[in-house]
XYZ file of C-alpha atoms in Angstrom:
502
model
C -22.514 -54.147 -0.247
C -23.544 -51.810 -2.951
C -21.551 -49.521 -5.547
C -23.584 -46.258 -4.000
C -20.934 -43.624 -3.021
C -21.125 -42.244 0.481
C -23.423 -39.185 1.210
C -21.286 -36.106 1.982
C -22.478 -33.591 4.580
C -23.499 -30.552 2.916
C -20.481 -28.112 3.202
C -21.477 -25.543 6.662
C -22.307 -22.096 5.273
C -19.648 -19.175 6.004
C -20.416 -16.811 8.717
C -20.702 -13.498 7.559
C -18.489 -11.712 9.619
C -15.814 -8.693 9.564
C -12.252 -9.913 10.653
C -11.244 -9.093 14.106
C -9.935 -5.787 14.681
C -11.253 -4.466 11.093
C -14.566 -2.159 10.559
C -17.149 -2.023 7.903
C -17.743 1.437 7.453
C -20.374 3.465 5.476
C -21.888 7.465 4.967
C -21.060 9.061 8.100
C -17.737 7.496 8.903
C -16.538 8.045 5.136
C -17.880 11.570 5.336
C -16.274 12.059 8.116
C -12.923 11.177 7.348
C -12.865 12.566 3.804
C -13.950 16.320 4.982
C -10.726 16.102 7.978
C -8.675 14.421 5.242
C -9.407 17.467 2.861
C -9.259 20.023 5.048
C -6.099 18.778 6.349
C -4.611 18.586 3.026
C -5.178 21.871 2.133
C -3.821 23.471 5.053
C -0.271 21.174 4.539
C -0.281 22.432 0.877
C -0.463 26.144 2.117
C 2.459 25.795 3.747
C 4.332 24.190 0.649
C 4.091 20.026 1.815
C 3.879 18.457 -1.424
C 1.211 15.037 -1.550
C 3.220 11.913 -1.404
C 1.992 7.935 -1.487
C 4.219 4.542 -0.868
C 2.827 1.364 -1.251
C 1.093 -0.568 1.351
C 3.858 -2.994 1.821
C 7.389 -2.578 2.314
C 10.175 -4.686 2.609
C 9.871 -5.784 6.377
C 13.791 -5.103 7.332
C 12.854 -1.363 5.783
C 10.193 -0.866 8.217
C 12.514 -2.026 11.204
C 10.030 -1.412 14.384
C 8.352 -4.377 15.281
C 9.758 -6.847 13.759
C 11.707 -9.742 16.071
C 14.407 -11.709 15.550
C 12.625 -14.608 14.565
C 11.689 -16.792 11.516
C 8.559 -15.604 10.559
C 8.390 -11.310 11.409
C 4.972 -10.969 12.055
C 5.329 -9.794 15.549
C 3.378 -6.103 15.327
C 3.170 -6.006 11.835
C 0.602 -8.338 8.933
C 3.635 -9.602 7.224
C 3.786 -12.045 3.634
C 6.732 -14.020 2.252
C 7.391 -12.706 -1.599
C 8.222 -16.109 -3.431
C 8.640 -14.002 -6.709
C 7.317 -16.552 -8.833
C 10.914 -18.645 -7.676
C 11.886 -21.902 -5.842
C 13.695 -20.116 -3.557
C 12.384 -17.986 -0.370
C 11.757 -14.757 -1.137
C 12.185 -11.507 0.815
C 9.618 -10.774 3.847
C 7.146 -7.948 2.798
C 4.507 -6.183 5.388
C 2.013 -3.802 5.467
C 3.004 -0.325 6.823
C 2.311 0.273 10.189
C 2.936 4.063 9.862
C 3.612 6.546 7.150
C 7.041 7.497 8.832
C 9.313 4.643 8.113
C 8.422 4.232 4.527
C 9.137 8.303 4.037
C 12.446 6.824 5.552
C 13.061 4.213 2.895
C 11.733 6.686 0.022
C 13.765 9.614 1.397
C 17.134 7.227 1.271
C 16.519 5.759 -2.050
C 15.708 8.852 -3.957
C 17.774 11.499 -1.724
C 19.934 12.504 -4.829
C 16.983 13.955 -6.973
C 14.618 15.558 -4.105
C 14.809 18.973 -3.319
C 16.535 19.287 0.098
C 14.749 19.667 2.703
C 12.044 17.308 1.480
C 8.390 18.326 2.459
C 5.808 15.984 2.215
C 2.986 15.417 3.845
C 0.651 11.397 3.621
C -2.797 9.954 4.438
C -3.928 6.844 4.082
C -4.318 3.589 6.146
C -1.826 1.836 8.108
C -2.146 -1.047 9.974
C -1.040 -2.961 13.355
C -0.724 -6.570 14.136
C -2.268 -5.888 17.836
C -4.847 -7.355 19.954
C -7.859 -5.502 18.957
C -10.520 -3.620 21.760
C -12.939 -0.705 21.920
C -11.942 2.113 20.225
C -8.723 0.082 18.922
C -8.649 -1.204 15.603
C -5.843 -3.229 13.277
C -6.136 -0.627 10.440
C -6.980 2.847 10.712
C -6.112 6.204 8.747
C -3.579 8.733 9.641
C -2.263 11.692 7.862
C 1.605 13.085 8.674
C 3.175 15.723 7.524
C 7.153 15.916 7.598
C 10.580 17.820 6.708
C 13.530 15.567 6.043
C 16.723 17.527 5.559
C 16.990 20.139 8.020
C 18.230 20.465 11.982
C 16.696 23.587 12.685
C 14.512 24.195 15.650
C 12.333 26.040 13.861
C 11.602 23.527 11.248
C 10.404 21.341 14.659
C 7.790 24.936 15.062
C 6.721 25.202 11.663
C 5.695 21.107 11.768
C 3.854 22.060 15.769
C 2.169 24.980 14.231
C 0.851 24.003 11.427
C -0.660 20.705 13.745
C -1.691 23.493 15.528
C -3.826 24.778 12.276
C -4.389 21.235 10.852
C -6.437 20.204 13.697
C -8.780 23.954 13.718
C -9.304 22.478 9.774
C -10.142 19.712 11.043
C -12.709 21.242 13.337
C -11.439 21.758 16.689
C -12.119 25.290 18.166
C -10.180 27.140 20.406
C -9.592 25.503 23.480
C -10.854 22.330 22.562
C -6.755 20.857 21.837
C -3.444 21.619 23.082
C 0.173 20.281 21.581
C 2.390 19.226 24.635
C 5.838 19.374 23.301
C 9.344 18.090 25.275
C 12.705 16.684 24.281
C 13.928 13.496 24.512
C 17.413 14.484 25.096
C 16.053 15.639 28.404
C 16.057 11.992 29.457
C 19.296 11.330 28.004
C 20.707 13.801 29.815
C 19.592 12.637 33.560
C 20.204 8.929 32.314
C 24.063 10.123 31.045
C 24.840 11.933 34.550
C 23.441 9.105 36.425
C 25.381 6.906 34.738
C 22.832 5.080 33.206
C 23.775 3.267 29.618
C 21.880 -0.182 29.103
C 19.103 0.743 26.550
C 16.682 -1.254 27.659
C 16.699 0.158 31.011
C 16.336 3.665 29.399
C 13.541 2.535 27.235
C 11.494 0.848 30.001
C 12.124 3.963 32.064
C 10.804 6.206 29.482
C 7.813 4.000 28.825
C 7.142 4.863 32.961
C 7.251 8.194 32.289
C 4.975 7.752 29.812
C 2.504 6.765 32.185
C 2.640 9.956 34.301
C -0.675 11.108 33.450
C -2.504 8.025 34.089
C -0.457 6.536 37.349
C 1.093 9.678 38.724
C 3.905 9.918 40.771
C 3.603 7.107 42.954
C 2.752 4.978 40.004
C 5.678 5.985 37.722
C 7.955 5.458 40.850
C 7.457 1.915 40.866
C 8.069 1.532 37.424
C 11.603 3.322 37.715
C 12.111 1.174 40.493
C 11.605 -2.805 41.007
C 7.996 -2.656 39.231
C 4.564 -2.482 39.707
C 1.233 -5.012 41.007
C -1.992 -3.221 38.948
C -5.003 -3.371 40.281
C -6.173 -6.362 38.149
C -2.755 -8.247 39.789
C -1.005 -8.082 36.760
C 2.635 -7.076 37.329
C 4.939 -5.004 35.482
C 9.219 -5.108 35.642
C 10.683 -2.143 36.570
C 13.539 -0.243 35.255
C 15.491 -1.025 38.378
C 17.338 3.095 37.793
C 19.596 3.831 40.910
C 17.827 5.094 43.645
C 19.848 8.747 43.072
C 18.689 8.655 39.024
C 14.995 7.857 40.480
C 15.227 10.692 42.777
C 16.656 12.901 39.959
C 13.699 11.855 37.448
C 10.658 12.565 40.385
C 11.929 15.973 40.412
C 12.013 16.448 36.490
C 8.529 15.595 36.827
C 7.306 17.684 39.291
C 9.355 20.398 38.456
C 7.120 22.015 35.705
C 3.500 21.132 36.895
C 3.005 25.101 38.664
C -0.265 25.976 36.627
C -0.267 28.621 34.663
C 3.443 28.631 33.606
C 4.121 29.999 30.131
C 6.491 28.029 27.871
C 9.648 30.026 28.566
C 8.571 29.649 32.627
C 8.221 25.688 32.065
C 12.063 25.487 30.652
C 13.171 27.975 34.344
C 11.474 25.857 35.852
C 13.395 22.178 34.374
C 16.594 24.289 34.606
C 16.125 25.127 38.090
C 14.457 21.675 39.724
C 18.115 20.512 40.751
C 18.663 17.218 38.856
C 21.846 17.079 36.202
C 20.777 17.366 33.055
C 24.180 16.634 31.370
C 25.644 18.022 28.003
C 22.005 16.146 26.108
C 20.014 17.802 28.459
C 21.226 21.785 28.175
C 21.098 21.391 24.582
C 17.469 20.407 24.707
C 17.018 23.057 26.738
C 18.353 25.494 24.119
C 16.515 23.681 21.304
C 13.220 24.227 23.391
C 13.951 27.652 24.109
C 14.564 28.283 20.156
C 11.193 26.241 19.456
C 9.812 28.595 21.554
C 10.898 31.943 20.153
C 9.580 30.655 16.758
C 6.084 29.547 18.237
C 5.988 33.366 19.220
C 7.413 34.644 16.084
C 4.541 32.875 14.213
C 1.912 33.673 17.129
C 1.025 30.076 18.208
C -0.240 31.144 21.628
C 0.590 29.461 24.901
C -2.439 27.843 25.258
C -1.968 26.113 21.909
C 1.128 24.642 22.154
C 2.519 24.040 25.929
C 6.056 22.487 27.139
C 5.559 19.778 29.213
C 8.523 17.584 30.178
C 6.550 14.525 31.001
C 5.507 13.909 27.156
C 8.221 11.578 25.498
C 6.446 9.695 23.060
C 6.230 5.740 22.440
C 8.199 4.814 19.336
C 12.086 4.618 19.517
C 12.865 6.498 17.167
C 12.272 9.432 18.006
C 15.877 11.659 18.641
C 15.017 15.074 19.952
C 11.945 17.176 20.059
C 8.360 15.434 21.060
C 5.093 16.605 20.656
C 1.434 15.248 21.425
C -1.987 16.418 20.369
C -4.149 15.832 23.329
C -8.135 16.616 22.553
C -9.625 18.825 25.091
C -13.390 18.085 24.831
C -15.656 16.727 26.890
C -16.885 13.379 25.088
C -19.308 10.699 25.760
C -19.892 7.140 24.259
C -23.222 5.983 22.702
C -24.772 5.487 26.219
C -23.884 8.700 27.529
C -21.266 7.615 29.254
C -18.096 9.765 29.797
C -15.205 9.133 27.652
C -11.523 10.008 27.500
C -10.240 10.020 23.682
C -6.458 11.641 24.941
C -3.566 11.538 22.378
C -5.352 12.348 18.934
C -1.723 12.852 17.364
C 1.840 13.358 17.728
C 5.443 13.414 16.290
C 8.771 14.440 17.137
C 12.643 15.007 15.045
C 14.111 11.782 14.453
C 17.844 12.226 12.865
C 18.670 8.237 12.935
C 15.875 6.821 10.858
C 17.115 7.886 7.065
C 20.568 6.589 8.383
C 19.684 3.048 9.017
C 19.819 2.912 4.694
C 22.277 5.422 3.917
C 24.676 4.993 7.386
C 24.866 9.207 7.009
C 22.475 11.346 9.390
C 19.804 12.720 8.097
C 17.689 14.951 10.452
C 14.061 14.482 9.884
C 10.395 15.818 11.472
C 7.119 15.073 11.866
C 3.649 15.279 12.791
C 0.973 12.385 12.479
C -2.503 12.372 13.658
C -5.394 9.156 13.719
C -8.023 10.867 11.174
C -10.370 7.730 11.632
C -9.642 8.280 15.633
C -10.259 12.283 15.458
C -13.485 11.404 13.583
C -14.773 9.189 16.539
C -13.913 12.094 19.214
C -15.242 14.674 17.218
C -18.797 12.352 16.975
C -18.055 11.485 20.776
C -18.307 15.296 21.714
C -21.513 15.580 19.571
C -19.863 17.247 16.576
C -21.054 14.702 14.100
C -23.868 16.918 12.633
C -22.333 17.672 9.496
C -21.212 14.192 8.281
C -25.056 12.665 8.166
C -25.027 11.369 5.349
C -27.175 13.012 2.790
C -28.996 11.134 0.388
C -30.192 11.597 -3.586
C -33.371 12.958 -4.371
C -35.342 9.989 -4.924
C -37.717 10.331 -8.245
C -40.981 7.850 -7.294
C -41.742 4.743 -10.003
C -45.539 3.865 -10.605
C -45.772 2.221 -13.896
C -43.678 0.433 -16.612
C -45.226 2.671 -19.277
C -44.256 5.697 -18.088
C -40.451 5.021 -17.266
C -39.467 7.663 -20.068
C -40.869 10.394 -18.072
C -39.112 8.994 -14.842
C -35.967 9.119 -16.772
C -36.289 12.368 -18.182
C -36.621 13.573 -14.401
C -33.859 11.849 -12.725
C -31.575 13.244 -15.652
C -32.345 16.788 -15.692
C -31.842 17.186 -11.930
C -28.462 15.027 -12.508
C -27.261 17.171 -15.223
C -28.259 20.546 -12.874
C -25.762 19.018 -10.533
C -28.251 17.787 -8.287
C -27.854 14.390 -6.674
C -30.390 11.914 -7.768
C -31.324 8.220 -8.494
C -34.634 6.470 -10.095
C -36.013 3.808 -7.853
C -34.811 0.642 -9.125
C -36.669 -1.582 -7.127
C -40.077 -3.354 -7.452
C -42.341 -1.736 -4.027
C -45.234 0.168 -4.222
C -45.379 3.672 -2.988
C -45.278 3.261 0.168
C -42.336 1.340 0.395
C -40.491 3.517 -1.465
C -41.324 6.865 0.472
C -39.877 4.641 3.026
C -36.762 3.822 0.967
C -35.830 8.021 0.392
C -36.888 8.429 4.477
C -33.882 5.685 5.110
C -31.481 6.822 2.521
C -31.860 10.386 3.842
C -33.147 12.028 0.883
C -33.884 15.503 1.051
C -36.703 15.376 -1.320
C -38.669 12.830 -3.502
C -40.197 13.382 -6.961
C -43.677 11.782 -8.005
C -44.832 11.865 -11.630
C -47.864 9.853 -10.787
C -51.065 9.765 -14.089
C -52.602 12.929 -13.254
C -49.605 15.137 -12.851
C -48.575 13.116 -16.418
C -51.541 14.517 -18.030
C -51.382 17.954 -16.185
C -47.665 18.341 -16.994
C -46.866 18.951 -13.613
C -44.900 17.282 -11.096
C -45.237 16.771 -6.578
C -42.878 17.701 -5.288
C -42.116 16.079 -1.266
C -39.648 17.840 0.787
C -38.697 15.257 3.351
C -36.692 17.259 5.414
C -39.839 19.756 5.925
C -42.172 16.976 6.781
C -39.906 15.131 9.062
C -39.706 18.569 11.106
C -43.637 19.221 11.017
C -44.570 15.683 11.872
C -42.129 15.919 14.827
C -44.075 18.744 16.108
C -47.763 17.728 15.509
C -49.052 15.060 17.894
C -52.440 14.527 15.921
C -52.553 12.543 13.219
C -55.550 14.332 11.266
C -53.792 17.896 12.151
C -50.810 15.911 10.003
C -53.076 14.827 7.112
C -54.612 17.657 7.141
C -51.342 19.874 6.657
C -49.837 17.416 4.190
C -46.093 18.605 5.169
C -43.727 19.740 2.952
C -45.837 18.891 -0.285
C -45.845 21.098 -3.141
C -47.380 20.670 -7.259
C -45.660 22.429 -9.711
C -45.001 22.757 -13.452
C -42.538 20.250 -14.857
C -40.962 22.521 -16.429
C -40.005 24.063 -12.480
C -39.033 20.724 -11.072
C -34.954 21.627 -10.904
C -35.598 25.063 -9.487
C -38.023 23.890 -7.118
C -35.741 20.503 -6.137
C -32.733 23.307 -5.916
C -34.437 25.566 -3.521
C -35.234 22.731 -1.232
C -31.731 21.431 -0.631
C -30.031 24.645 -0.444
């Protein structure tokens, strides 16, 4: 026996690893988010949205989506318990999972002061409590814009056009996005005359319908009807609608899908396909029809903004209008392969969501896109060009003793509002030509002993010799050239740096 204590296995070393479902992200990605985030901005400000922020968390029976009857409501959403600093259990708190509901909670608790209707417009990040995969992530950005006060069709136009506008800022061309817009109360309408009430069954038929595009008719049919076997053998419950209401929705469906229809021809064409619509259904007609004579008064053309009757949107909230941003160009992953981005955005009128604080109605718009997911189609379709990052000039450190003069450099280009930084590390040349090549610098800056004494300065425009040494195969013909190198005056470092970048 001895008094020796026992010897502890050294504690394992933590994996360094981002959480699942979250992204590290650096210069392009940033870049690229910040210019649509901008641009975006400043398009929603033009047409008088004022800038709004909430916090990240909210009270979780304020956000009111996800959340289960249960004793913990972290179903959906990344939820906390707020102790308070008390013995007692506090209130549940979670992280937004959209910018909508906590515009809801805002609009009810300050709806005495705000000017009515309320225009704001929000970006930031929101986040899910979902099973991550590719291209799906727990927290991303999006950016809405919304009018809360006001029942008029036309405010539903104003918020499609200006997505309409938002997304050209944000660099799609023409052609290259469309807005499908529909009505809810479509759906209400055909589930009123066919006598269908239970809410679930409306929701799970709607959530078929929202799988038109992918499964078709046959696929959708199922879904209205006992269900569905995938191809993986995973099966899906049906609606279980009446056989007559099934009927009734096929031809809603079909009854718009003659190409080439304009958006007055689509709303002939629901009126005429022969199901009963109902009192909800003839006034979404009429709203539609008004939508439309503002899209034309403001000269959104047809192919920006169509009516299609199979878009009704995912959240229940929504009350009347729907619209979708669907991306239109071709993209392709980072192997080339073909790629289908979709849905880049959507929104609709919801008139119940104020009223769960307040108990009064309170119609309400909006539009909402995925900036972080627009960035990744826009770099999918090879339109990524103009968020490489761009780096500082780089001025080149030889010796201790002469740090003054490096100083004096990096500071006049900084104060010429150039970007710049002094090498801070301890490589030799070589190492940190390589540095500026991997940081993307445009130019470095080298204030070696004999342009010291010379009072001059070499200047090395990166960009010009990464060009010429892609198009010389010989390696002497590239020595001999020495690309994109220039000696000149100190005193002409800033105009020469200047003329290089721009």
């Amino acid at each position: 026996m001895t008094d020796e204590a026992p010897i502890r296995p050294e504690a394992r070393a933590p994996e360094a690893r981002a959480p699942r479902g979250f992204a590290d992200r650096r210069g392009r990605d940033l870049t690229a988010e910040r210019r649509i985030v901008a641009r975006v901005s400043e398009v929603y400000e033009r047409w008088g949205f004022e800038p709004l922020e909430t916090p990240a968390f909210e009270y979780a029976d304020a956000l009111g989506k996800f959340l289960p009857d249960a004793d913990r409501p972290n179903e959906g959403v990344f939820a906390m318990q707020d102790d308070a600093g008390s013995d007692e259990p506090g209130e549940w708190m979670a992280l937004r999972y959209d910018h909508t509901a906590p515009l809801a909670r805002f609009a009810a608790q300050n709806w005495e002061t705000l000017p009515k209707p309320f225009r704001r417009y929000a970006y930031g990040p929101v986040w899910r409590n979902e099973k991550p995969g590719p291209g799906r992530f727990r927290e991303f950005w999006q950016c809405d814009a919304d009018t809360v006060g006001s029942d008029r069709p036309e405010a539903d136009a104003e918020i499609i056009a200006m997505g309409c506008e938002g997304l050209r800022a944000a660099g799609l061309g023409d052609g290259q996005s469309v807005i499908r817009v529909s009505n809810r109360k479509l759906f209400d309408g055909l589930f009123d005359a066919g006598g269908v009430t239970d809410a679930v069954q409306r929701l799970t038929a709607l959530r078929a319908v929202d799988k038109y595009d992918r499964l078709g008719l046959e696929g959708v049919r199922a879904l209205l009807g006992e269900g569905r076997l995938d191809e993986s053998g995973d099966y899906t419950k049906g609606a279980r609608l009446p056989s007559a209401v099934i009927g009734a929705v096929e031809a809603f469906l079909v009854s718009a899908e003659t190409p080439g229809l304009s958006r007055a021809g689509v709303l002939d064409a629901v009126a005429r396909a022969g199901a009963s619509l109902g009192a909800a259904g003839e006034a979404a007609l009429s709203e539609l029809s008004a939508i439309d004579r503002a899209l034309t008064a403001m000269r959104v053309g047809e192919a920006e903004v169509k009516f299609d009757p199979t878009i009704v949107r995912g959240l229940e909230y929504y009350t009347g209008a729907v619209f979708e941003a669907e991306l239109l160009l071709d993209t392709k992953d980072d192997k080339g392969r073909v790629v289908r981005f979709g849905s880049i955005g959507g929104g609709g009128r919801y008139d119940d969501l104020v009223a769960r604080f307040t108990g009064q109605s309170v119609p309400a718009t909006g539009f909402s896109f995925g900036v972080s997911r627009l960035a990744s189609a826009l770099r999918a379709a090879g339109r990524g060009a103009d968020d490489a990052t761009r780096g500082p000039v780089v001025v080149i450190v030889f010796s201790e003793d002469d740090m003054q003069h490096y100083l004096d450099a990096v500071s006049d280009l900084r104060a010429a509002g150039i970007s710049a930084e002094l090498y801070l590390g301890r490589a030799g040349m070589k190492a940190q030509m390589k540095y500026a090549d991997r940081r993307g610098s445009p130019a470095v800056v080298i204030l070696g002993g004999d342009e010291l004494a010379a009072g001059e300065v070499t200047i090395k425009d990166l960009d010009a010799g990464r060009a010429r040494a892609a198009a010389i195969a010989d390696n002497e013909a590239w020595k001999a050239e020495r690309p994109g190198q220039q000696k000149v005056a100190r005193s002409e470092l800033v105009a020469t740096v200047r003329a290089i970048i721009e």
